[in-house]
Backbone as a printed PyTorch tensor [residue, N CA C, xyz], in Angstrom:
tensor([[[132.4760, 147.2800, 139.7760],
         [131.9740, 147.0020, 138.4430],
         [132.4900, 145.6560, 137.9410]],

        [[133.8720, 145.2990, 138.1250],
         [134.1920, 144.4110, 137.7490],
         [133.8150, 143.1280, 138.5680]],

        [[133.6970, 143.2210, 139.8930],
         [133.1320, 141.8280, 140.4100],
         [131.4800, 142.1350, 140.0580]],

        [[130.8650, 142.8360, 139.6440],
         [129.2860, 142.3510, 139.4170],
         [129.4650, 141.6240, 138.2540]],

        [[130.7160, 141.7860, 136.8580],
         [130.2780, 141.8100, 135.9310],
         [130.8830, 139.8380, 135.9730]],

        [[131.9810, 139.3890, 136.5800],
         [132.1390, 138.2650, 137.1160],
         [131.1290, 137.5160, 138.0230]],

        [[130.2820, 138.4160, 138.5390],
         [129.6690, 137.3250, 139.3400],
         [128.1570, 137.4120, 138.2520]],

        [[127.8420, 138.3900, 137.2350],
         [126.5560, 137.7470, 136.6200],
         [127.5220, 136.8720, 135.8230]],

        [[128.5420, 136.8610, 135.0600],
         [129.1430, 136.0660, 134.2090],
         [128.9560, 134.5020, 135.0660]],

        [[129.2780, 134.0790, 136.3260],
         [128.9170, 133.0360, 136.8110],
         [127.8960, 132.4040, 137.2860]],

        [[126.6690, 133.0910, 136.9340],
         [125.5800, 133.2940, 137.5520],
         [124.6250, 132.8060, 136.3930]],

        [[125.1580, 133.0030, 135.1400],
         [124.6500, 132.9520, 133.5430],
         [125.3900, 131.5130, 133.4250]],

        [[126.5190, 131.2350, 133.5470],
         [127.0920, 129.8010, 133.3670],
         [126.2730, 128.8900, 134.5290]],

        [[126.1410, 128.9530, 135.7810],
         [125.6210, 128.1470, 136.4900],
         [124.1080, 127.6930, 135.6140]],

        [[123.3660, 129.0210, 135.5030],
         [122.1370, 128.7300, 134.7310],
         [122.3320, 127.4930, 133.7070]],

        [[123.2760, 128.0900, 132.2270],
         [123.2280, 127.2520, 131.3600],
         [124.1290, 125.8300, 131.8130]],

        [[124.8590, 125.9480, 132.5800],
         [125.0970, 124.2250, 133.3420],
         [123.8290, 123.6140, 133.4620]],

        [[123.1110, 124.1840, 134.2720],
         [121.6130, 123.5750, 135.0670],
         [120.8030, 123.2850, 133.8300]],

        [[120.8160, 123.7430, 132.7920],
         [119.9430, 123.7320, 131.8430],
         [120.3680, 121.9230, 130.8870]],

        [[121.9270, 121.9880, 131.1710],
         [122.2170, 121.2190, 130.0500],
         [122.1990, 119.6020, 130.8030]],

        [[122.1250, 120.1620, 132.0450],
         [122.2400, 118.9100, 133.4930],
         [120.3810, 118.3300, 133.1920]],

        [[119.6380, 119.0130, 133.1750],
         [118.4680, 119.4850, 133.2570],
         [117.9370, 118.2220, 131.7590]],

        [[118.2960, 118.7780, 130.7040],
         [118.2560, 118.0140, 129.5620],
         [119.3580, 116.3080, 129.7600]],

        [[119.7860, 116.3960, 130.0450],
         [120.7920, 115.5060, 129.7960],
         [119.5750, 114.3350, 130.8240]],

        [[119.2130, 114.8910, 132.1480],
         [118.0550, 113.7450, 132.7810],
         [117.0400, 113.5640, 132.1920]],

        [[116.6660, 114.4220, 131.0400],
         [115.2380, 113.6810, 130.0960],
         [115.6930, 113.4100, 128.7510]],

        [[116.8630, 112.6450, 128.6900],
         [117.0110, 111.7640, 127.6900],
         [117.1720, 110.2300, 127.8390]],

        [[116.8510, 109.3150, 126.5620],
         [116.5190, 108.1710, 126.7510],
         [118.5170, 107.5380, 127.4550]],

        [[118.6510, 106.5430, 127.7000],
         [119.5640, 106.0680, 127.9540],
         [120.7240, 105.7230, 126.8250]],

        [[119.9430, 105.3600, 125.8500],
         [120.3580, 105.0900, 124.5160],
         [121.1080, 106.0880, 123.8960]],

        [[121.1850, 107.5340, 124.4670],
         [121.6530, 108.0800, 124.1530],
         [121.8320, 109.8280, 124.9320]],

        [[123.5950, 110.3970, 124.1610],
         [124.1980, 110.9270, 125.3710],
         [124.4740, 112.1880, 124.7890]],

        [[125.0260, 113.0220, 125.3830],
         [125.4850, 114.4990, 125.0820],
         [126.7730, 114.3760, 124.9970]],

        [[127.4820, 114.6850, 124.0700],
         [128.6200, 114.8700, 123.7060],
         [129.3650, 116.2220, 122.7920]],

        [[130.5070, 116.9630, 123.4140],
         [130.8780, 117.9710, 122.4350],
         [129.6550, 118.9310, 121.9100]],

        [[128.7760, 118.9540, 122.6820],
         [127.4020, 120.3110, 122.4180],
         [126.0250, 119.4170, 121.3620]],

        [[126.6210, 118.1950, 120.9320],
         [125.9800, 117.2480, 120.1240],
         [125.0300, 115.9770, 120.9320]],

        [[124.2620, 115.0280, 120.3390],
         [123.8810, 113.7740, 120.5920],
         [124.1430, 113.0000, 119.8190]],

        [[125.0310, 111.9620, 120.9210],
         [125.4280, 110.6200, 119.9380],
         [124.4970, 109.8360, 120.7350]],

        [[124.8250, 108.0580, 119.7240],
         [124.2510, 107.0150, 120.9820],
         [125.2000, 106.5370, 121.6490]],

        [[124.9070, 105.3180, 122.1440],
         [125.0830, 104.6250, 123.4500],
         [126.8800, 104.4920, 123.1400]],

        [[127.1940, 104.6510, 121.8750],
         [128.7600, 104.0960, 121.2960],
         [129.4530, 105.5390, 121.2750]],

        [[128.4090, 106.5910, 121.1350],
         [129.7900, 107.7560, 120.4210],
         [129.7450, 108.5350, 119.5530]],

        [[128.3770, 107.3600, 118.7650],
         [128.4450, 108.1320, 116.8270],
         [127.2420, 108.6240, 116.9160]],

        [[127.5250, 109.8890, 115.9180],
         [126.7610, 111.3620, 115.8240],
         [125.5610, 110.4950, 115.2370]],

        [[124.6730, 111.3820, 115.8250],
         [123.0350, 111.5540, 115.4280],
         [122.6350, 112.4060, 114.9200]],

        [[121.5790, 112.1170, 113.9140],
         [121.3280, 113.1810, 112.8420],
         [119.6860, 113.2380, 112.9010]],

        [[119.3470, 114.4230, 112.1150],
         [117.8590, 114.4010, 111.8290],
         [117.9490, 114.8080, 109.8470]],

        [[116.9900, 114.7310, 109.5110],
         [116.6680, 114.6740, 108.1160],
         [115.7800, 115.8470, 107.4670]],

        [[116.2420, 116.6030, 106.9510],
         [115.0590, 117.5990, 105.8800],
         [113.6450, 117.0480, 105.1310]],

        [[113.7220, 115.9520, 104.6630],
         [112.5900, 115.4580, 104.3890],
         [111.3640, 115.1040, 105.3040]],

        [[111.9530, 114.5320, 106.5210],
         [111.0090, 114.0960, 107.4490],
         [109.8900, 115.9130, 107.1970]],

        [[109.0020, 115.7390, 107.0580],
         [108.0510, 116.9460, 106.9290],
         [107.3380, 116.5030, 108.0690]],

        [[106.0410, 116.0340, 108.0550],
         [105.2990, 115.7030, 109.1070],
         [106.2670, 115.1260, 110.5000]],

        [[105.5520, 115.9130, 111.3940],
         [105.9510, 115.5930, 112.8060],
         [106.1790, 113.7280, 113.1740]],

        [[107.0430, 113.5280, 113.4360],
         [107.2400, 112.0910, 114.4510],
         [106.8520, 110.8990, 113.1920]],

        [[107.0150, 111.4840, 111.7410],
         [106.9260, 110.2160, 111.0580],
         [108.2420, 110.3080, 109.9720]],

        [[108.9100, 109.4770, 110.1850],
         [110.0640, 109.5150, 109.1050],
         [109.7310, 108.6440, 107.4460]],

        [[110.6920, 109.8250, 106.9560],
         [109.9940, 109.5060, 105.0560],
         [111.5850, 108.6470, 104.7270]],

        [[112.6360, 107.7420, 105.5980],
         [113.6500, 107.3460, 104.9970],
         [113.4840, 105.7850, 104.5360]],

        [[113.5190, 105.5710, 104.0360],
         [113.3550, 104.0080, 103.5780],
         [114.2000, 103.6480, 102.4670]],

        [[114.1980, 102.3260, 102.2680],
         [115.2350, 101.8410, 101.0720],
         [116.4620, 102.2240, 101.3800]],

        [[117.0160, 102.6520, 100.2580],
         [118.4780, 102.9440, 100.3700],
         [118.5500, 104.2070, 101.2960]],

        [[117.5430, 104.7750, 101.6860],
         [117.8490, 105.9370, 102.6210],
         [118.2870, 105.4230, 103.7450]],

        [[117.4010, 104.3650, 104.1360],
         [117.6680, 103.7660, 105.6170],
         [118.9560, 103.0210, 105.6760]],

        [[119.1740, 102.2700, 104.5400],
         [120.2260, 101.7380, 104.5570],
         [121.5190, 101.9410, 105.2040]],

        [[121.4200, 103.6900, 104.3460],
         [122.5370, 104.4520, 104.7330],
         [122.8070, 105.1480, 105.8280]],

        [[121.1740, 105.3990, 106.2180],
         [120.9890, 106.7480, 107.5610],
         [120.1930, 105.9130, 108.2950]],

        [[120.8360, 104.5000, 109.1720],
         [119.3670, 103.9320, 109.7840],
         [119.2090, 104.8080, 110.9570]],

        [[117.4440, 104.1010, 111.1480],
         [116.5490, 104.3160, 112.5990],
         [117.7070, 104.6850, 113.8850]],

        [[117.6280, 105.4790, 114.1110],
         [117.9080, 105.2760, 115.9790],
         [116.5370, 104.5400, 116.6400]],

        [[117.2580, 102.9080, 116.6870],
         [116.1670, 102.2060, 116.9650],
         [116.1070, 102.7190, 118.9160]],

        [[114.9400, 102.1520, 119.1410],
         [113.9700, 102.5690, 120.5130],
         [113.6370, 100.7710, 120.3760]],

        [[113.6120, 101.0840, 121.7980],
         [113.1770,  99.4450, 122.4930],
         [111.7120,  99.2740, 122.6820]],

        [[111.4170,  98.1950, 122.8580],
         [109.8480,  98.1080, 122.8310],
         [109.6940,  98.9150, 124.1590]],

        [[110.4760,  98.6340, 124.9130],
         [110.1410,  98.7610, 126.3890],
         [110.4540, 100.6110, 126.8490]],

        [[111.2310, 101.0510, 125.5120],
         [110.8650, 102.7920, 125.6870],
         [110.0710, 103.4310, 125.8380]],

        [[110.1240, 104.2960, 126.6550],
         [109.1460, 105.3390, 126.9970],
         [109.1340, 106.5330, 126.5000]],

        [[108.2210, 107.5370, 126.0670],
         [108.4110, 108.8950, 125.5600],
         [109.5640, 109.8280, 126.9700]],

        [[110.2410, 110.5000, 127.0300],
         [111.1770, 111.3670, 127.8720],
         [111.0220, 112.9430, 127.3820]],

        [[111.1000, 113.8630, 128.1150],
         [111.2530, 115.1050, 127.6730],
         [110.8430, 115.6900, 125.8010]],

        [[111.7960, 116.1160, 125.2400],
         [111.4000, 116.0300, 123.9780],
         [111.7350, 115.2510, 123.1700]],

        [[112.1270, 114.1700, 123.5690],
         [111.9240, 112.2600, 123.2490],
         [110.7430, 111.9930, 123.0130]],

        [[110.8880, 110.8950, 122.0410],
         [109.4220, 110.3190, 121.8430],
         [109.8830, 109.0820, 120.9190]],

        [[108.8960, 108.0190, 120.9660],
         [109.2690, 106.7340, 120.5290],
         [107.9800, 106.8230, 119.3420]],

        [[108.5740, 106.9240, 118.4100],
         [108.0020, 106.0840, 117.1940],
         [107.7420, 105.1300, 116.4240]],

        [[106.3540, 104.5020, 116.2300],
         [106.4820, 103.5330, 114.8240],
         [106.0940, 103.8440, 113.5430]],

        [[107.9730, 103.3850, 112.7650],
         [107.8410, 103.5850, 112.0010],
         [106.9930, 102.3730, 110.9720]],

        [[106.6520, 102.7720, 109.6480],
         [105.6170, 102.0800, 109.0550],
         [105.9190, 100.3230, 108.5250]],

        [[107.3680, 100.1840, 109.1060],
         [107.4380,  98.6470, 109.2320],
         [106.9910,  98.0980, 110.6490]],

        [[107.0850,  99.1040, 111.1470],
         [105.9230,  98.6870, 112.9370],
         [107.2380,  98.3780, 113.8810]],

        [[108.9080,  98.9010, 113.2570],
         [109.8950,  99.0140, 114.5660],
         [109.6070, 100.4780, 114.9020]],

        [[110.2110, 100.2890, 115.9990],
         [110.5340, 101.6620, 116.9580],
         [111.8380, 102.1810, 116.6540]],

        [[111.6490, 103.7440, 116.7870],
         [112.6790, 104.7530, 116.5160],
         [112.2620, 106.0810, 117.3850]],

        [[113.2390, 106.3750, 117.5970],
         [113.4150, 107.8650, 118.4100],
         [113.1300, 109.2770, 117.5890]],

        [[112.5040, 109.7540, 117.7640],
         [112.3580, 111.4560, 117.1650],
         [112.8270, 112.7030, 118.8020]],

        [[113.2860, 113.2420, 117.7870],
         [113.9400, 114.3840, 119.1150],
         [112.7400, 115.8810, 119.0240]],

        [[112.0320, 116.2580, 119.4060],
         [111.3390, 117.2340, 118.7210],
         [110.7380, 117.4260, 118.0150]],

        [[109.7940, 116.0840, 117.1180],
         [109.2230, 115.7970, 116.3370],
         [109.9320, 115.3820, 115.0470]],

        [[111.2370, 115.7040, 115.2130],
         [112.4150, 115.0310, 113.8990],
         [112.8530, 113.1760, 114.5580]],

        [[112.3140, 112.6310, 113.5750],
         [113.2750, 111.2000, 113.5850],
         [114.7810, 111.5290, 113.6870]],

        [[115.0300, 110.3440, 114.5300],
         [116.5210, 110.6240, 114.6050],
         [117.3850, 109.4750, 113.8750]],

        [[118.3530, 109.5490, 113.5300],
         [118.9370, 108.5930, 112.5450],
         [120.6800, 108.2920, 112.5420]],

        [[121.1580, 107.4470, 112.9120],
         [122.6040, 106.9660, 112.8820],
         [123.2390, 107.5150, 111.4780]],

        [[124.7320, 107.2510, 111.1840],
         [125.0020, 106.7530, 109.7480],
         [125.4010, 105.7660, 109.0400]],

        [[125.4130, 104.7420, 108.7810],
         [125.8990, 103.8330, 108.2420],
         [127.6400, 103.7310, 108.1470]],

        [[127.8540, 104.8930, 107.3900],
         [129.5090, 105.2740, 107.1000],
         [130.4980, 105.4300, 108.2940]],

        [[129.8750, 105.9950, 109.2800],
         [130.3640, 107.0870, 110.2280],
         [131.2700, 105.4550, 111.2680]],

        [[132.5050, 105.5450, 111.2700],
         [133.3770, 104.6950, 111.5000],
         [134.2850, 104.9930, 112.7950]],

        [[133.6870, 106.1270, 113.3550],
         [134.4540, 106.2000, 115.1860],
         [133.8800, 107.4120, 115.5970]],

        [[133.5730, 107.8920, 116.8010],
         [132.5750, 108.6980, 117.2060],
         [133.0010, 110.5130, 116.5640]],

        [[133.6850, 110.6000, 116.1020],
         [133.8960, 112.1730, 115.3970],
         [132.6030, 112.1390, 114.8180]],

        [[132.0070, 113.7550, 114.2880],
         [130.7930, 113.7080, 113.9470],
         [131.4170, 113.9770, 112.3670]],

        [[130.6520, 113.0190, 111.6620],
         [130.9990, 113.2520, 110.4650],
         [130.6530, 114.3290, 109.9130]],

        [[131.0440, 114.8890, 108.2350],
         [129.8870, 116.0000, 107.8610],
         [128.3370, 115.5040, 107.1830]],

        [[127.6310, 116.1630, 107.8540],
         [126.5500, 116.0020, 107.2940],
         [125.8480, 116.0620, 106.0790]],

        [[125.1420, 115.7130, 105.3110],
         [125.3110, 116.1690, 103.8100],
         [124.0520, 115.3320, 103.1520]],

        [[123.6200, 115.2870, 102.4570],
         [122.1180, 114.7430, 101.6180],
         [120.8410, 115.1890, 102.3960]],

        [[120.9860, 116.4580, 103.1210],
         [119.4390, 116.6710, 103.7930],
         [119.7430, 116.4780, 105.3250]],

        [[120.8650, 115.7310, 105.6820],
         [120.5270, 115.5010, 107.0170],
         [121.9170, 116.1740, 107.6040]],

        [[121.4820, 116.4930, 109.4490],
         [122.0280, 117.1210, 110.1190],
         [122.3780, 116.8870, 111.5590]],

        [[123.4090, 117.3090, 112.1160],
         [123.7040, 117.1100, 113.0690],
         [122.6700, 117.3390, 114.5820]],

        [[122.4450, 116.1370, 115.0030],
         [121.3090, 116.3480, 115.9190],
         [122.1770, 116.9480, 117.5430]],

        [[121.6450, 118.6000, 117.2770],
         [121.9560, 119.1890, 118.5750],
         [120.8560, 119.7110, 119.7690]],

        [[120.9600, 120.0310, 120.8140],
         [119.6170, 120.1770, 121.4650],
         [119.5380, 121.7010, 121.6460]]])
């Protein structure tokens, strides 16, 4: 009883390894898995936003962006898994994870994930 219940216990971890190995190859380069989270290319937490309503178009501008910019995307990005490259309505590119824009923080000053707070949230997969 006890080695079946060890070997599905390793059998369930191999799975969710493969799963997170699995995701981690259909993400853009720009950005990485960290601590069960996604940061970018530096460290610092990525967020998504409550407002964004409609799919793959972000509503942050002005002082929103200011504070919470774009996870900018390169011209030369490609859509990946549940990646996708957006333009936003100044005509740069930005990343949405799942149909949520994704967004840096302005504040956020070394890769700890800050707390999240005005609508927006910690972007996990």
């Amino acid at each position: 009883m006890r080695a079946t219940t060890l070997l599905t216990s390793a059998a369930l971890f191999a799975v969710g390894a493969y799963g997170i190995a699995m995701a981690a190859d259909a993400m853009p380069a720009s950005i990485k898995m960290s601590g069960g989270g996604l940061t970018d290319a530096k460290g610092m937490t990525l967020y998504t936003w409550d407002n964004d309503k409609e799919a793959n178009k972000s509503s942050c501008t002005g002082m929103c962006l200011m504070n919470w910019p774009a996870m900018k995307a390169e011209a030369s990005d490609k859509d990946m898994g549940d990646f996708k490259v957006i333009t936003r309505e100044d005509g740069s590119k930005q990343w949405a994870y799942k149909g949520k824009p994704v967004y840096t923080r302005f504040h956020d000053i070394d890769p700890e994930p800050a707390v999240a707070k005005e609508g927006f949230h910690l972007l996990v997969p």
